[in-house]
Amino acid sequence: MQSDLSSADQFQRVEQILGSEGLGRLRESFAVIVGLGAVGGFAAEALARSGIGRLRLVDYDWIRPSNINRQILATWETIGRKKCDLARERIRSISPDCRLETLDLFAHVETLNEILEGEPDIVIDAIDSLNPKTELIAALIRRKQAAISSMGAALRTDPTKIRIGPLSEITHCPLAATVRKRLRRRGLEPDIPCVYSNEETRLLYRQAIRSPECSGEIPEFSRGRERSSLGSLPTITGIFGLTLAHWVLMRLGRNGS
């Protein structure tokens, strides 16, 4: 027979780490996660399990077989379903009291006001496409919005090389270098905190293959250019997502700002 449990029981161990005031701050906090793939899915999972009070989850994509190796929302049963729908079901089953909003949107210039409206306490950028990622980070910098971004997790194999630091200081990450260059062309200082790996990957990028994943199989989702498919491990991408969430928990739960 199932015992009677309350939300206080659910988050008891979080409270033992952060204290009652810290847990209270988390439950009053509003976080936005843009991208629910290999990195963002784990970030959303961790925040929900830690008692975050309000979540807005943003992703326009759906599940494919190639997602199963690393995305927490992807199984053979969920192929073809929208990530937003799956995330809504999963988060509600984990934390029913969380005020949850999902936006089935492609993140770009025309949708950023909707994605960022309402003065969130923190924004997590877990986008894996260059142009939308650049536009989101540029908007975050201009708005002086508290945020953290994930840089490239693909092709990495060494979890001890994963770091947190400002975009301006990241090395050995082609994605970070390109985003940084584009921001500086706009006169923006790339000082947003990031989760990244300083593991060397330059030679490994030659192994990238063209992927049909973004070739517009379903017309309404054919946004952006066809991308290359890069090898990735569920361990590394999961650590990236959990590190993003941990940074948010420490900032909101311990510091309150």
XYZ file of N, CA and C in Angstrom:
771
model
N 0.846 -1.196 0.000
C 0.000 0.000 0.000
C 0.881 1.245 0.000
N 0.569 2.188 -0.880
C 1.355 3.402 -0.994
C 1.097 4.312 0.203
N 2.177 4.808 0.807
C 2.035 5.704 1.949
C 1.674 7.099 1.483
N 1.090 7.876 2.399
C 0.735 9.249 2.094
C 2.001 10.100 2.083
N 2.222 10.771 0.966
C 3.404 11.609 0.824
C 2.981 13.008 0.424
N 3.787 13.981 0.788
C 3.521 15.372 0.419
C 4.684 15.902 -0.390
N 4.512 17.086 -0.966
C 5.612 17.694 -1.713
C 6.793 17.991 -0.801
N 6.530 18.193 0.475
C 7.626 18.390 1.429
C 8.492 17.148 1.504
N 7.872 15.961 1.477
C 8.637 14.721 1.452
C 9.446 14.609 0.162
N 8.841 15.010 -0.939
C 9.496 14.882 -2.235
C 10.804 15.669 -2.289
N 10.816 16.868 -1.745
C 11.984 17.737 -1.867
C 12.802 17.814 -0.576
N 12.595 16.860 0.313
C 13.273 16.885 1.605
C 14.790 16.899 1.464
N 15.309 16.083 0.559
C 16.761 16.000 0.439
C 17.363 17.228 -0.224
N 16.591 17.890 -1.078
C 17.037 19.172 -1.614
C 17.102 20.200 -0.486
N 16.100 20.186 0.373
C 16.065 21.121 1.503
C 17.231 20.888 2.461
N 17.648 19.637 2.621
C 18.774 19.341 3.501
C 20.075 19.947 2.978
N 20.167 20.148 1.690
C 21.351 20.776 1.095
C 21.222 22.299 1.068
N 20.088 22.797 0.601
C 19.920 24.235 0.374
C 19.270 24.959 1.540
N 18.690 24.207 2.480
C 17.980 24.828 3.588
C 16.557 25.190 3.193
N 15.737 25.461 4.175
C 14.334 25.775 3.889
C 14.203 27.067 3.088
N 15.055 28.046 3.375
C 14.992 29.299 2.615
C 15.417 29.086 1.170
N 16.450 28.272 0.969
C 16.899 28.004 -0.386
C 15.856 27.266 -1.201
N 15.239 26.256 -0.591
C 14.173 25.543 -1.280
C 13.017 26.487 -1.573
N 12.721 27.353 -0.631
C 11.663 28.331 -0.853
C 11.965 29.235 -2.031
N 13.233 29.650 -2.159
C 13.604 30.490 -3.300
C 13.426 29.732 -4.616
N 13.825 28.462 -4.623
C 13.640 27.661 -5.835
C 12.168 27.577 -6.217
N 11.322 27.374 -5.228
C 9.896 27.193 -5.510
C 9.224 28.490 -5.946
N 9.911 29.606 -5.720
C 9.398 30.892 -6.191
C 10.055 31.330 -7.498
N 10.973 30.533 -8.013
C 11.767 30.943 -9.172
C 11.139 30.514 -10.489
N 11.475 31.268 -11.525
C 10.956 31.066 -12.870
C 12.144 30.869 -13.812
N 12.255 29.673 -14.386
C 13.348 29.352 -15.300
C 12.802 29.031 -16.685
N 13.534 29.457 -17.702
C 13.215 29.157 -19.099
C 14.328 28.278 -19.660
N 13.964 27.182 -20.307
C 14.932 26.321 -20.972
C 14.594 26.290 -22.458
N 15.550 26.699 -23.279
C 15.347 26.731 -24.728
C 16.149 25.593 -25.343
N 15.444 24.589 -25.840
C 16.063 23.387 -26.376
C 15.880 22.225 -25.427
N 15.207 21.165 -25.879
C 14.889 20.016 -25.030
C 15.512 18.733 -25.557
N 16.693 18.857 -26.142
C 17.379 17.711 -26.694
C 18.271 17.021 -25.683
N 19.438 16.602 -26.134
C 20.332 15.802 -25.301
C 20.795 16.541 -24.063
N 20.963 17.853 -24.150
C 21.415 18.669 -23.021
C 20.229 19.265 -22.267
N 19.341 19.924 -22.974
C 18.222 20.608 -22.327
C 17.248 19.682 -21.639
N 17.074 18.466 -22.177
C 16.167 17.521 -21.545
C 16.621 17.145 -20.147
N 17.926 16.920 -19.977
C 18.453 16.593 -18.657
C 18.398 17.796 -17.724
N 18.606 18.995 -18.255
C 18.501 20.193 -17.425
C 17.087 20.364 -16.890
N 16.093 20.164 -17.754
C 14.699 20.277 -17.325
C 14.368 19.232 -16.271
N 14.832 18.020 -16.480
C 14.598 16.926 -15.531
C 15.132 17.280 -14.141
N 16.368 17.776 -14.102
C 17.001 18.075 -12.819
C 16.306 19.226 -12.106
N 15.911 20.258 -12.832
C 15.231 21.380 -12.182
C 13.876 20.958 -11.643
N 13.158 20.145 -12.392
C 11.857 19.663 -11.917
C 12.022 18.824 -10.659
N 13.024 17.958 -10.638
C 13.249 17.087 -9.479
C 13.778 17.853 -8.272
N 14.222 19.084 -8.485
C 14.758 19.891 -7.385
C 13.751 20.882 -6.822
N 12.558 20.950 -7.415
C 11.511 21.785 -6.846
C 11.381 23.168 -7.442
N 11.914 23.399 -8.656
C 11.740 24.707 -9.283
C 10.245 25.007 -9.401
N 9.863 26.242 -9.127
C 8.444 26.566 -9.052
C 7.760 26.787 -10.384
N 8.510 27.332 -11.348
C 7.902 27.638 -12.636
C 8.903 27.355 -13.745
N 8.438 26.687 -14.773
C 9.281 26.343 -15.917
C 8.583 26.717 -17.215
N 9.348 27.299 -18.108
C 8.902 27.459 -19.497
C 9.882 26.683 -20.373
N 9.368 25.705 -21.108
C 10.189 24.837 -21.934
C 9.905 25.112 -23.403
N 10.966 25.301 -24.184
C 10.814 25.736 -25.571
C 11.529 24.773 -26.511
N 10.804 24.241 -27.486
C 11.411 23.411 -28.528
C 10.374 23.165 -29.616
N 10.784 23.266 -30.867
C 9.843 23.058 -31.980
C 9.951 21.651 -32.556
N 10.896 20.856 -32.067
C 11.282 19.613 -32.736
C 10.469 18.417 -32.266
N 10.683 17.287 -32.938
C 10.023 16.035 -32.589
C 11.085 14.933 -32.494
N 10.705 13.779 -31.954
C 11.651 12.697 -31.685
C 11.900 11.849 -32.926
N 13.182 11.560 -33.148
C 13.612 10.674 -34.230
C 14.391 9.498 -33.642
N 14.571 8.408 -34.396
C 15.347 7.269 -33.874
C 16.756 7.645 -33.444
N 17.382 8.599 -34.151
C 18.757 8.975 -33.815
C 18.866 9.704 -32.487
N 17.728 10.118 -31.913
C 17.750 10.804 -30.618
C 17.863 9.835 -29.437
N 17.551 8.566 -29.671
C 17.387 7.632 -28.555
C 18.688 7.409 -27.790
N 19.834 7.535 -28.447
C 21.088 7.239 -27.762
C 21.434 8.244 -26.666
N 20.778 9.428 -26.645
C 21.254 10.454 -25.716
C 20.171 11.374 -25.148
N 18.946 11.311 -25.630
C 17.927 12.258 -25.183
C 16.959 11.585 -24.217
N 16.744 12.199 -23.078
C 15.961 11.572 -22.021
C 14.487 11.410 -22.401
N 14.005 12.200 -23.335
C 12.613 12.100 -23.771
C 12.413 11.078 -24.891
N 13.510 10.553 -25.429
C 13.430 9.716 -26.624
C 13.435 8.229 -26.291
N 12.402 7.528 -26.739
C 12.336 6.064 -26.681
C 11.699 5.610 -27.993
N 11.664 4.297 -28.217
C 10.995 3.818 -29.417
C 9.508 4.149 -29.390
N 8.944 4.270 -28.219
C 7.513 4.595 -28.099
C 7.224 6.071 -28.372
N 8.235 6.945 -28.285
C 7.976 8.383 -28.448
C 8.394 8.916 -29.816
N 8.878 8.064 -30.703
C 9.290 8.523 -32.033
C 8.117 9.198 -32.749
N 8.392 10.355 -33.320
C 7.381 11.111 -34.042
C 6.595 12.077 -33.189
N 6.737 12.008 -31.871
C 5.997 12.911 -30.993
C 6.802 14.187 -30.733
N 6.095 15.269 -30.475
C 6.747 16.542 -30.227
C 7.414 16.536 -28.854
N 8.601 17.119 -28.806
C 9.345 17.167 -27.548
C 8.616 17.970 -26.476
N 7.961 19.030 -26.871
C 7.216 19.833 -25.897
C 6.116 19.010 -25.228
N 5.408 18.213 -26.018
C 4.338 17.392 -25.448
C 4.903 16.370 -24.470
N 6.000 15.745 -24.856
C 6.618 14.747 -23.986
C 7.161 15.374 -22.715
N 7.784 16.544 -22.848
C 8.331 17.227 -21.671
C 7.215 17.625 -20.711
N 6.091 18.082 -21.260
C 4.962 18.464 -20.408
C 4.478 17.272 -19.588
N 4.325 16.133 -20.241
C 3.861 14.934 -19.537
C 4.859 14.492 -18.466
N 6.130 14.518 -18.821
C 7.147 14.023 -17.892
C 7.296 14.941 -16.676
N 7.371 16.247 -16.912
C 7.559 17.182 -15.794
C 6.348 17.161 -14.870
N 5.164 17.076 -15.439
C 3.967 17.024 -14.589
C 3.922 15.755 -13.756
N 4.477 14.661 -14.285
C 4.496 13.425 -13.510
C 5.544 13.470 -12.400
N 6.556 14.310 -12.566
C 7.611 14.449 -11.562
C 7.242 15.475 -10.503
N 6.750 16.624 -10.956
C 6.479 17.749 -10.045
C 5.135 18.378 -10.411
N 4.038 17.794 -9.948
C 2.703 18.275 -10.347
C 2.428 19.715 -9.982
N 3.089 20.228 -8.948
C 2.832 21.606 -8.520
C 3.627 22.639 -9.311
N 4.552 22.184 -10.135
C 5.338 23.119 -10.943
C 4.417 23.831 -11.937
N 4.529 25.139 -11.997
C 3.765 25.921 -12.984
C 4.495 25.796 -14.314
N 3.926 25.002 -15.189
C 4.630 24.578 -16.394
C 4.001 25.176 -17.646
N 4.864 25.679 -18.517
C 4.436 26.217 -19.808
C 5.359 25.645 -20.873
N 4.794 25.177 -21.977
C 5.609 24.704 -23.089
C 5.290 25.531 -24.330
N 6.338 25.894 -25.051
C 6.194 26.665 -26.279
C 6.770 25.864 -27.433
N 5.920 25.462 -28.343
C 6.322 24.701 -29.523
C 6.762 25.705 -30.589
N 7.951 26.300 -30.362
C 8.426 27.386 -31.205
C 9.847 27.138 -31.667
N 10.165 27.632 -32.852
C 11.543 27.697 -33.323
C 12.141 28.990 -32.785
N 13.230 28.877 -32.051
C 13.834 30.066 -31.436
C 14.586 30.876 -32.488
N 14.088 32.061 -32.764
C 14.761 32.977 -33.671
C 14.247 34.385 -33.382
N 14.700 35.338 -34.183
C 14.420 36.748 -33.893
C 12.942 37.001 -33.653
N 12.087 36.412 -34.502
C 10.661 36.724 -34.435
C 9.950 36.089 -33.250
N 10.567 35.137 -32.573
C 9.907 34.475 -31.443
C 10.551 34.785 -30.090
N 11.655 35.521 -30.070
C 12.392 35.718 -28.821
C 11.605 36.497 -27.784
N 10.799 37.475 -28.215
C 10.006 38.224 -27.231
C 9.051 37.299 -26.481
N 8.429 36.376 -27.186
C 7.525 35.436 -26.535
C 8.287 34.470 -25.625
N 9.434 34.012 -26.091
C 10.223 33.074 -25.307
C 10.709 33.698 -23.998
N 11.083 34.968 -24.033
C 11.710 35.618 -22.881
C 10.766 36.509 -22.090
N 9.505 36.561 -22.455
C 8.594 37.479 -21.758
C 8.346 37.026 -20.326
N 8.003 37.999 -19.491
C 7.654 37.694 -18.109
C 8.788 37.775 -17.116
N 9.938 38.292 -17.514
C 11.074 38.489 -16.619
C 11.485 37.213 -15.871
N 11.935 36.207 -16.602
C 12.400 34.985 -15.933
C 13.594 35.274 -15.037
N 13.730 34.463 -13.984
C 14.881 34.594 -13.098
C 16.151 34.082 -13.755
N 16.000 33.101 -14.629
C 17.167 32.513 -15.300
C 16.726 31.902 -16.619
N 17.623 31.936 -17.597
C 17.378 31.296 -18.893
C 18.517 30.329 -19.170
N 18.178 29.123 -19.586
C 19.162 28.134 -20.014
C 19.084 28.004 -21.529
N 20.200 28.265 -22.193
C 20.296 28.066 -23.639
C 20.872 26.686 -23.901
N 20.033 25.787 -24.425
C 20.486 24.444 -24.796
C 20.213 24.189 -26.271
N 20.297 25.226 -27.082
C 20.072 25.112 -28.525
C 21.311 24.522 -29.185
N 21.107 23.661 -30.191
C 22.253 23.061 -30.872
C 22.423 23.568 -32.304
N 21.684 24.589 -32.696
C 21.798 25.182 -34.033
C 22.444 26.558 -33.925
N 23.400 26.836 -34.781
C 24.229 28.035 -34.651
C 23.444 29.338 -34.730
N 22.643 29.524 -35.780
C 21.968 30.808 -35.944
C 20.977 31.107 -34.814
N 20.076 30.175 -34.479
C 19.177 30.449 -33.349
C 19.930 30.660 -32.037
N 21.004 29.924 -31.833
C 21.791 30.069 -30.610
C 22.381 31.472 -30.526
N 22.941 31.931 -31.632
C 23.530 33.273 -31.651
C 22.480 34.342 -31.383
N 21.309 34.198 -32.023
C 20.253 35.196 -31.822
C 19.775 35.212 -30.369
N 19.627 34.034 -29.774
C 19.175 33.982 -28.382
C 20.207 34.600 -27.456
N 21.472 34.238 -27.603
C 22.498 34.781 -26.719
C 22.615 36.290 -26.886
N 22.524 36.765 -28.124
C 22.573 38.210 -28.353
C 21.435 38.909 -27.616
N 20.252 38.334 -27.670
C 19.104 38.924 -26.972
C 19.309 38.897 -25.460
N 19.857 37.815 -24.950
C 20.101 37.706 -23.514
C 21.094 38.764 -23.050
N 22.145 38.986 -23.836
C 23.153 39.983 -23.472
C 22.551 41.381 -23.515
N 21.809 41.684 -24.574
C 21.208 43.015 -24.697
C 20.236 43.307 -23.560
N 19.490 42.305 -23.140
C 18.499 42.473 -22.079
C 19.113 42.372 -20.679
N 20.390 42.049 -20.610
C 21.076 41.820 -19.332
C 20.326 40.767 -18.511
N 19.894 39.738 -19.221
C 19.133 38.650 -18.624
C 20.082 37.617 -18.018
N 19.848 37.249 -16.773
C 20.632 36.181 -16.153
C 20.437 34.898 -16.933
N 21.534 34.256 -17.316
C 21.437 33.101 -18.201
C 22.725 32.299 -18.159
N 22.634 31.075 -18.678
C 23.796 30.224 -18.899
C 23.561 29.451 -20.185
N 24.639 29.216 -20.928
C 24.530 28.591 -22.245
C 25.379 27.331 -22.311
N 24.920 26.366 -23.090
C 25.701 25.162 -23.354
C 26.432 25.312 -24.682
N 27.727 25.085 -24.654
C 28.496 25.029 -25.889
C 28.560 23.577 -26.369
N 29.497 23.259 -27.245
C 29.467 21.971 -27.917
C 29.811 20.782 -27.038
N 28.903 19.809 -26.971
C 29.143 18.565 -26.238
C 29.462 17.413 -27.182
N 29.168 17.555 -28.461
C 29.423 16.482 -29.417
C 30.919 16.222 -29.557
N 31.264 14.984 -29.832
C 32.622 14.520 -30.084
C 33.494 14.456 -28.839
N 32.996 14.899 -27.705
C 33.783 14.839 -26.472
C 33.643 13.464 -25.825
N 34.730 13.027 -25.197
C 34.722 11.734 -24.524
C 35.276 11.799 -23.109
N 35.822 12.940 -22.701
C 36.479 13.068 -21.404
C 35.665 13.973 -20.478
N 34.930 13.407 -19.529
C 34.094 14.242 -18.657
C 34.899 15.162 -17.743
N 36.178 14.837 -17.524
C 36.995 15.689 -16.646
C 37.381 17.002 -17.313
N 37.089 17.142 -18.604
C 37.408 18.381 -19.320
C 36.238 19.365 -19.339
N 35.125 18.996 -18.743
C 33.948 19.867 -18.745
C 34.123 20.977 -17.713
N 33.832 22.200 -18.120
C 34.068 23.380 -17.299
C 32.865 24.324 -17.344
N 32.869 25.296 -16.431
C 31.943 26.433 -16.479
C 32.783 27.695 -16.522
N 32.474 28.582 -17.465
C 33.226 29.822 -17.562
C 32.618 30.736 -18.603
N 33.101 31.979 -18.677
C 32.543 32.939 -19.639
C 32.878 32.563 -21.073
N 31.961 32.846 -21.962
C 32.151 32.550 -23.381
C 33.440 33.167 -23.915
N 33.806 34.326 -23.401
C 34.986 35.038 -23.892
C 36.283 34.284 -23.648
N 36.296 33.337 -22.715
C 37.539 32.654 -22.338
C 37.595 31.189 -22.772
N 36.587 30.708 -23.498
C 36.534 29.288 -23.859
C 37.552 28.965 -24.952
N 38.254 27.850 -24.777
C 39.180 27.374 -25.801
C 38.773 25.971 -26.259
N 39.283 25.553 -27.402
C 39.075 24.208 -27.950
C 37.591 23.889 -28.199
N 36.808 24.903 -28.522
C 35.399 24.678 -28.836
C 35.039 25.492 -30.074
N 34.957 24.866 -31.252
C 34.633 25.604 -32.471
C 33.298 26.336 -32.402
N 32.308 25.743 -31.741
C 31.015 26.408 -31.608
C 31.166 27.700 -30.829
N 31.861 27.659 -29.704
C 32.060 28.855 -28.893
C 32.806 29.930 -29.670
N 33.814 29.528 -30.413
C 34.597 30.497 -31.183
C 33.732 31.203 -32.224
N 32.859 30.442 -32.885
C 32.004 31.032 -33.914
C 30.959 31.958 -33.308
N 30.311 31.526 -32.230
C 29.317 32.375 -31.572
C 29.965 33.651 -31.062
N 31.118 33.521 -30.442
C 31.848 34.680 -29.907
C 32.157 35.682 -31.021
N 32.624 35.190 -32.152
C 32.959 36.060 -33.280
C 31.730 36.798 -33.778
N 30.611 36.092 -33.882
C 29.384 36.722 -34.371
C 28.871 37.780 -33.397
N 28.995 37.517 -32.123
C 28.546 38.502 -31.131
C 29.401 39.757 -31.187
N 30.694 39.585 -31.305
C 31.589 40.750 -31.341
C 31.368 41.586 -32.583
N 30.970 40.949 -33.684
C 30.622 41.709 -34.883
C 29.442 42.632 -34.631
N 28.596 42.269 -33.678
C 27.435 43.085 -33.323
C 27.752 44.066 -32.199
N 28.990 44.091 -31.760
C 29.379 44.995 -30.692
C 28.987 44.507 -29.308
N 28.787 43.195 -29.167
C 28.368 42.613 -27.898
C 29.523 41.877 -27.247
N 29.698 42.067 -25.947
C 30.763 41.388 -25.218
C 30.297 39.984 -24.837
N 31.016 38.952 -25.272
C 30.581 37.568 -25.030
C 30.975 37.080 -23.635
N 30.324 37.631 -22.617
C 30.688 37.276 -21.241
C 29.651 36.380 -20.558
N 28.704 35.848 -21.327
C 27.689 34.968 -20.754
C 28.355 33.700 -20.210
N 27.979 33.219 -19.025
C 28.563 31.967 -18.524
C 28.116 30.779 -19.371
N 29.012 29.825 -19.525
C 28.750 28.665 -20.378
C 29.254 27.383 -19.727
N 28.600 26.288 -20.064
C 29.146 24.960 -19.815
C 29.817 24.528 -21.115
N 31.067 24.093 -21.009
C 31.816 23.749 -22.208
C 32.854 22.680 -21.880
N 33.491 22.167 -22.905
C 34.603 21.229 -22.731
C 35.821 21.803 -23.431
N 36.972 21.720 -22.753
C 38.204 22.167 -23.400
C 38.995 21.007 -23.996
N 38.292 19.901 -24.239
C 38.907 18.757 -24.908
C 39.114 19.075 -26.386
N 40.270 18.762 -26.902
C 40.579 19.023 -28.303
C 39.720 18.140 -29.215
N 39.069 18.761 -30.217
C 38.200 17.998 -31.121
C 38.437 18.325 -32.584
N 39.397 19.151 -32.908
C 39.541 19.664 -34.274
C 39.624 18.540 -35.311
N 40.455 17.553 -35.072
C 40.595 16.458 -36.033
C 39.338 15.625 -36.124
N 38.643 15.472 -34.988
C 37.441 14.651 -34.987
C 36.333 15.246 -35.838
N 36.346 16.569 -36.040
C 35.290 17.179 -36.830
C 35.312 16.693 -38.279
N 36.426 16.132 -38.726
C 36.477 15.584 -40.080
C 35.583 14.363 -40.228
N 35.184 13.783 -39.095
C 34.337 12.597 -39.137
C 32.853 12.936 -39.294
N 32.528 14.213 -39.236
C 31.129 14.602 -39.332
C 30.543 14.200 -40.683
N 29.280 13.765 -40.668
C 28.596 13.392 -41.903
C 27.345 14.238 -42.054
N 26.933 14.396 -43.293
C 25.704 15.145 -43.531
C 24.524 14.344 -42.999
N 23.584 15.028 -42.397
C 22.472 14.336 -41.756
C 21.157 14.738 -42.397
N 20.226 13.774 -42.587
C 18.905 14.103 -43.119
C 17.977 14.647 -42.045
N 18.467 14.757 -40.795
C 17.572 15.096 -39.698
C 16.929 16.466 -39.871
N 17.617 17.398 -40.508
C 17.088 18.752 -40.638
C 16.814 19.094 -42.088
N 16.481 18.086 -42.892
C 16.289 18.309 -44.322
C 14.854 18.635 -44.679
N 14.016 18.840 -43.670
C 12.664 19.261 -43.954
C 11.728 18.134 -44.297
N 11.876 16.975 -43.646
C 10.982 15.852 -43.915
C 9.525 16.237 -43.654
N 9.312 17.032 -42.614
C 7.990 17.562 -42.307
C 8.055 19.065 -42.556
N 7.346 19.593 -43.543
C 7.549 20.966 -44.011
C 7.541 22.019 -42.917
N 6.615 21.902 -41.948
C 6.512 22.969 -40.967
C 7.715 23.038 -40.039
N 8.595 22.011 -40.077
C 9.762 22.018 -39.212
C 11.059 22.245 -39.989
N 10.981 22.547 -41.258
C 12.189 22.663 -42.068
C 12.783 24.063 -41.943
N 13.254 24.386 -40.745
C 13.873 25.669 -40.487
C 15.385 25.529 -40.489
N 16.075 26.507 -41.075
C 17.522 26.502 -41.065
C 18.103 25.576 -42.127
N 19.453 25.535 -42.128
C 20.144 24.721 -43.114
C 20.311 23.291 -42.614
N 20.545 22.385 -43.562
C 20.851 21.020 -43.192
C 22.144 21.019 -42.379
N 22.145 20.285 -41.272
C 23.305 20.274 -40.386
C 24.080 18.977 -40.508
N 25.337 19.030 -40.062
C 26.138 17.817 -40.018
C 25.805 17.038 -38.759
N 25.902 15.714 -38.862
C 25.673 14.854 -37.721
C 27.003 14.563 -37.049
N 27.102 14.848 -35.755
C 28.328 14.657 -34.997
C 28.103 13.601 -33.931
N 29.082 12.711 -33.770
C 28.962 11.677 -32.761
C 28.858 12.258 -31.361
N 28.060 11.634 -30.526
C 27.923 12.108 -29.145
C 27.545 10.953 -28.234
N 27.935 11.091 -26.977
C 27.668 10.070 -25.976
C 26.643 10.580 -24.971
N 25.751 9.711 -24.502
C 24.754 10.149 -23.533
C 25.379 10.590 -22.216
N 26.543 10.049 -21.888
C 27.211 10.450 -20.651
C 27.631 11.907 -20.700
N 28.266 12.315 -21.782
C 28.781 13.688 -21.869
C 27.644 14.699 -22.004
N 26.700 14.437 -22.910
C 25.596 15.386 -23.071
C 24.758 15.474 -21.797
N 24.589 14.336 -21.117
C 23.859 14.359 -19.854
C 24.569 15.188 -18.796
N 25.892 15.055 -18.719
C 26.657 15.846 -17.756
C 26.546 17.330 -18.075
N 26.584 17.675 -19.354
C 26.395 19.081 -19.741
C 25.055 19.601 -19.197
N 23.978 18.852 -19.451
C 22.656 19.298 -19.007
C 22.548 19.384 -17.505
N 23.077 18.399 -16.797
C 23.014 18.413 -15.338
C 23.887 19.513 -14.759
N 25.001 19.835 -15.424
C 25.853 20.931 -14.957
C 25.151 22.272 -15.124
N 24.451 22.453 -16.234
C 23.638 23.664 -16.410
C 22.637 23.798 -15.274
N 21.915 22.709 -14.997
C 20.901 22.741 -13.948
C 21.528 22.999 -12.576
N 22.682 22.398 -12.317
C 23.326 22.588 -11.024
C 23.722 24.047 -10.819
N 24.267 24.668 -11.855
C 24.624 26.094 -11.774
C 23.391 26.928 -11.432
N 22.274 26.601 -12.065
C 21.029 27.329 -11.798
C 20.577 27.103 -10.357
N 20.632 25.860 -9.885
C 20.215 25.566 -8.516
C 21.053 26.324 -7.493
N 22.352 26.368 -7.713
C 23.224 27.076 -6.777
C 22.970 28.582 -6.836
N 22.742 29.100 -8.011
C 22.507 30.540 -8.138
C 21.187 30.944 -7.499
N 20.126 30.199 -7.788
C 18.811 30.555 -7.281
C 18.604 30.105 -5.841
N 19.056 28.885 -5.521
C 18.804 28.340 -4.204
C 19.695 28.891 -3.117
N 20.960 29.143 -3.455
C 21.892 29.624 -2.447
C 22.041 31.128 -2.438
N 22.046 31.706 -3.624
C 22.281 33.144 -3.708
C 21.007 33.954 -3.847
N 20.000 33.313 -4.447
C 18.739 34.010 -4.640
C 18.748 35.026 -5.763
N 19.843 35.072 -6.541
C 19.907 36.028 -7.650
C 20.982 35.595 -8.648
